[in-house]
């Protein structure tokens, strides 16, 4: 089973600052990598697919990069609504696996 | 507008059964793979099962194989998850999700609690 490892576990950022989240796959997933945002009590929301393509309606401050085993989600200027947990997920092989999540909290 | 609405969760004893439903609207249901994803309290996300558009292909996580059965009724635009021989570790919020490369749309989830 593909293992997805996210770092850091928690990221403390001030509003307006940049946040950089990392995701590493135990084997290559090519560009079959997605990022999701989850707020308390809500379902995950797709942000990025294909490692770098924003989903419909996602603001341009969210960007994704990487391929193979190393991926990054960048939030260029954090807004109050961006404080949440972020998960990466590979969809290259079954079972599709998620990282354990990075919590972005207010500094 | 795409909508996915789960139902059927609740409290069940270990060894018991439960059937979850996910009613879809706002898109041509039969064209998409559909997934069940669960999240234990305070934990991460796990893909439990998936099914292709016409229901002919199904896949399961090892942890639920031979206990859970995914199915769909395209005439009713509804996805199902039959869960048998439930265990405490199956306690989670269960989400249905529509696949389009990644999991593009999600329902609000339904809570399944397995406890004596």
Coordinates of C-alpha atoms in Angstrom, one line a residue:
Chain A
X1 CA 0.0 0.0 0.0
X2 CA 1.3 3.4 -0.9
X3 CA 2.2 5.5 2.1
X4 CA 1.7 9.2 2.0
X5 CA 3.6 11.3 4.6
X6 CA 2.7 14.9 5.2
X7 CA 4.8 17.5 7.0
X8 CA 4.7 19.3 9.2
X9 CA 1.9 18.0 11.4
X10 CA 0.9 21.5 12.5
X11 CA 1.8 24.8 10.8
X12 CA 1.4 28.0 12.7
X13 CA 1.0 31.0 10.4
X14 CA -0.1 34.5 10.7
X15 CA -2.9 35.8 8.4
X16 CA -1.4 37.2 5.2
X17 CA 1.7 35.0 5.4
X18 CA 2.6 32.2 3.0
X19 CA 2.1 28.6 4.0
X20 CA 4.0 25.7 2.5
X21 CA 2.8 22.1 3.1
X22 CA 4.7 19.0 2.0
X23 CA 3.6 15.5 0.9
X24 CA 5.8 12.6 0.1
X25 CA 4.8 9.3 -1.5
X26 CA 6.5 6.0 -0.7
X27 CA 6.6 5.3 -4.4
X28 CA 6.1 7.4 -7.5
X29 CA 2.5 8.5 -8.1
X30 CA 3.4 10.4 -11.2
X31 CA 1.1 13.5 -11.1
X32 CA -1.8 11.6 -9.7
X33 CA -1.9 13.7 -6.5
X34 CA -4.7 15.7 -5.0
X35 CA -5.0 18.1 -2.1
X36 CA -8.1 18.5 0.1
X37 CA -9.1 21.0 2.8
X38 CA -11.2 20.0 5.7
X39 CA -12.8 22.2 8.3
X40 CA -14.2 20.9 11.6
X41 CA -17.5 19.1 11.1
X42 CA -17.3 19.4 7.3
X43 CA -16.6 17.1 4.5
X44 CA -13.2 17.4 2.7
X45 CA -13.2 19.8 -0.2
X46 CA -11.0 19.2 -3.3
X47 CA -8.5 22.0 -3.9
X48 CA -6.0 20.6 -6.3
X49 CA -5.8 17.6 -8.6
X50 CA -3.2 16.4 -11.1
X51 CA -0.7 17.8 -8.6
X52 CA -1.1 21.4 -9.8
X53 CA -4.6 22.0 -11.3
X54 CA -7.0 24.0 -9.2
X55 CA -10.5 22.5 -8.8
X56 CA -13.5 24.6 -9.8
X57 CA -13.9 27.7 -7.7
X58 CA -10.7 27.4 -5.8
X59 CA -8.9 30.8 -5.3
X60 CA -5.6 31.4 -7.1
X61 CA -3.8 31.8 -3.8
X62 CA -3.8 27.9 -3.6
X63 CA -1.2 26.3 -5.8
X64 CA 0.3 22.8 -6.1
X65 CA 3.5 21.5 -7.5
X66 CA 5.6 18.4 -7.7
X67 CA 5.6 15.0 -9.4
X68 CA 6.8 11.5 -8.6
X69 CA 7.2 11.4 -4.9
X70 CA 7.5 14.9 -3.7
X71 CA 4.7 17.4 -3.7
X72 CA 3.9 20.9 -2.2
X73 CA 0.8 22.8 -1.6
X74 CA 1.3 26.6 -1.2
X75 CA -1.1 29.1 0.1
X76 CA 0.3 32.4 -0.9
X77 CA -1.4 34.7 1.6
X78 CA -3.5 33.0 4.3
X79 CA -7.0 34.2 4.8
X80 CA -9.0 33.6 7.9
X81 CA -11.1 30.9 6.1
X82 CA -7.9 29.0 5.2
X83 CA -7.2 27.8 8.7
X84 CA -8.1 24.1 8.4
X85 CA -6.6 20.6 8.0
X86 CA -5.1 19.8 4.6
X87 CA -4.8 16.2 3.2
X88 CA -2.9 15.0 0.2
X89 CA -4.1 11.9 -1.6
X90 CA -2.6 9.7 -4.3
X91 CA -4.9 8.3 -6.9
X92 CA -2.3 6.4 -8.9
X93 CA -3.0 3.0 -7.4
X94 CA -5.7 1.3 -5.3
X95 CA -6.1 1.6 -2.5
X96 CA -6.1 5.3 -2.8
X97 CA -4.3 6.6 0.2
X98 CA -4.3 9.9 2.1
X99 CA -1.6 11.6 4.1
X100 CA -2.3 12.0 7.8
X101 CA -3.0 15.7 7.4
X102 CA -1.4 19.1 8.2
X103 CA -3.3 21.4 10.5
X104 CA -2.8 25.1 9.6
X105 CA -3.5 27.1 12.7
X106 CA -3.4 30.8 13.5
X107 CA -0.1 32.0 14.9
Chain B
X1 CA -25.8 21.6 -8.6
X2 CA -24.1 18.4 -7.6
X3 CA -25.5 17.0 -4.4
X4 CA -24.7 13.8 -2.5
X5 CA -26.7 13.0 0.6
X6 CA -25.8 10.1 2.8
X7 CA -28.2 8.3 5.2
X8 CA -28.4 5.1 7.2
X9 CA -25.8 5.7 9.9
X10 CA -26.5 5.0 13.6
X11 CA -25.5 3.0 16.6
X12 CA -25.1 -0.8 16.1
X13 CA -23.7 -3.6 18.2
X14 CA -20.5 -5.4 17.3
X15 CA -21.3 -8.1 14.8
X16 CA -24.3 -6.3 13.5
X17 CA -25.2 -4.9 10.1
X18 CA -26.1 -1.6 8.6
X19 CA -26.8 -0.3 5.1
X20 CA -25.7 3.2 4.1
X21 CA -27.3 5.0 1.2
X22 CA -26.1 8.0 -0.8
X23 CA -28.6 9.8 -3.0
X24 CA -27.1 11.7 -5.9
X25 CA -28.5 14.6 -7.9
X26 CA -27.3 17.3 -10.3
X27 CA -25.3 15.0 -12.6
X28 CA -25.6 11.9 -14.7
X29 CA -24.9 9.4 -11.9
X30 CA -24.2 6.4 -14.1
X31 CA -21.2 8.0 -15.8
X32 CA -19.1 8.2 -12.6
X33 CA -17.2 5.9 -10.4
X34 CA -18.4 6.4 -6.8
X35 CA -16.5 5.9 -3.6
X36 CA -17.1 5.4 0.1
X37 CA -14.5 7.1 2.3
X38 CA -14.5 6.9 6.1
X39 CA -13.0 9.0 8.9
X40 CA -12.7 7.7 12.4
X41 CA -13.1 10.3 15.1
X42 CA -10.2 12.6 15.1
X43 CA -8.4 10.5 12.5
X44 CA -7.5 10.6 8.8
X45 CA -9.4 9.6 5.7
X46 CA -9.5 6.0 4.4
X47 CA -11.0 4.9 1.1
X48 CA -13.2 1.9 1.9
X49 CA -14.7 0.9 -1.5
X50 CA -15.4 2.0 -5.0
X51 CA -17.7 1.1 -7.8
X52 CA -17.7 1.9 -11.5
X53 CA -20.5 3.5 -13.4
X54 CA -22.5 0.4 -14.4
X55 CA -21.7 -1.5 -11.2
X56 CA -19.7 -4.2 -12.8
X57 CA -16.4 -3.4 -11.1
X58 CA -16.0 -3.1 -7.3
X59 CA -12.9 -2.7 -5.1
X60 CA -12.5 -2.9 -1.4
X61 CA -9.9 -1.9 1.2
X62 CA -8.4 -5.0 2.9
X63 CA -9.9 -4.0 6.2
X64 CA -13.5 -4.4 5.0
X65 CA -13.1 -7.0 2.3
X66 CA -15.7 -9.9 2.7
X67 CA -17.7 -7.8 5.2
X68 CA -18.8 -4.8 3.2
X69 CA -20.5 -4.7 -0.2
X70 CA -20.8 -1.7 -2.4
X71 CA -23.6 -1.4 -5.0
X72 CA -25.6 1.2 -6.9
X73 CA -29.0 1.6 -8.4
X74 CA -28.6 4.0 -11.4
X75 CA -32.3 4.2 -11.9
X76 CA -32.6 5.6 -8.4
X77 CA -29.3 7.6 -8.5
X78 CA -28.3 5.9 -5.3
X79 CA -25.1 4.4 -4.0
X80 CA -25.1 1.8 -1.2
X81 CA -22.8 0.3 1.3
X82 CA -23.9 -2.9 3.0
X83 CA -21.8 -3.4 6.2
X84 CA -21.9 -6.7 7.9
X85 CA -20.0 -8.2 10.9
X86 CA -19.3 -4.7 12.2
X87 CA -16.4 -4.1 14.5
X88 CA -15.6 -1.2 16.9
X89 CA -12.9 -0.1 14.5
X90 CA -15.5 0.5 11.9
X91 CA -16.8 3.5 13.9
X92 CA -16.4 6.5 11.7
X93 CA -18.1 9.1 9.6
X94 CA -18.8 7.6 6.2
X95 CA -18.7 9.9 3.2
X96 CA -19.7 9.1 -0.3
X97 CA -17.8 10.9 -3.0
X98 CA -17.9 11.3 -6.8
X99 CA -14.7 10.4 -8.6
X100 CA -13.3 12.5 -11.5
X101 CA -9.6 11.7 -11.2
X102 CA -9.7 13.0 -7.7
X103 CA -12.7 12.9 -5.3
X104 CA -14.4 16.0 -6.7
X105 CA -17.7 16.1 -4.7
X106 CA -18.5 14.8 -1.3
X107 CA -21.6 14.3 0.8
X108 CA -21.9 15.6 4.3
X109 CA -21.3 12.2 5.8
X110 CA -23.2 9.8 8.1
X111 CA -21.9 8.6 11.4
X112 CA -21.7 4.9 12.2
X113 CA -21.0 4.0 15.8
X114 CA -20.2 0.3 16.6
X115 CA -20.6 -0.2 20.4
X116 CA -22.2 -2.7 22.8

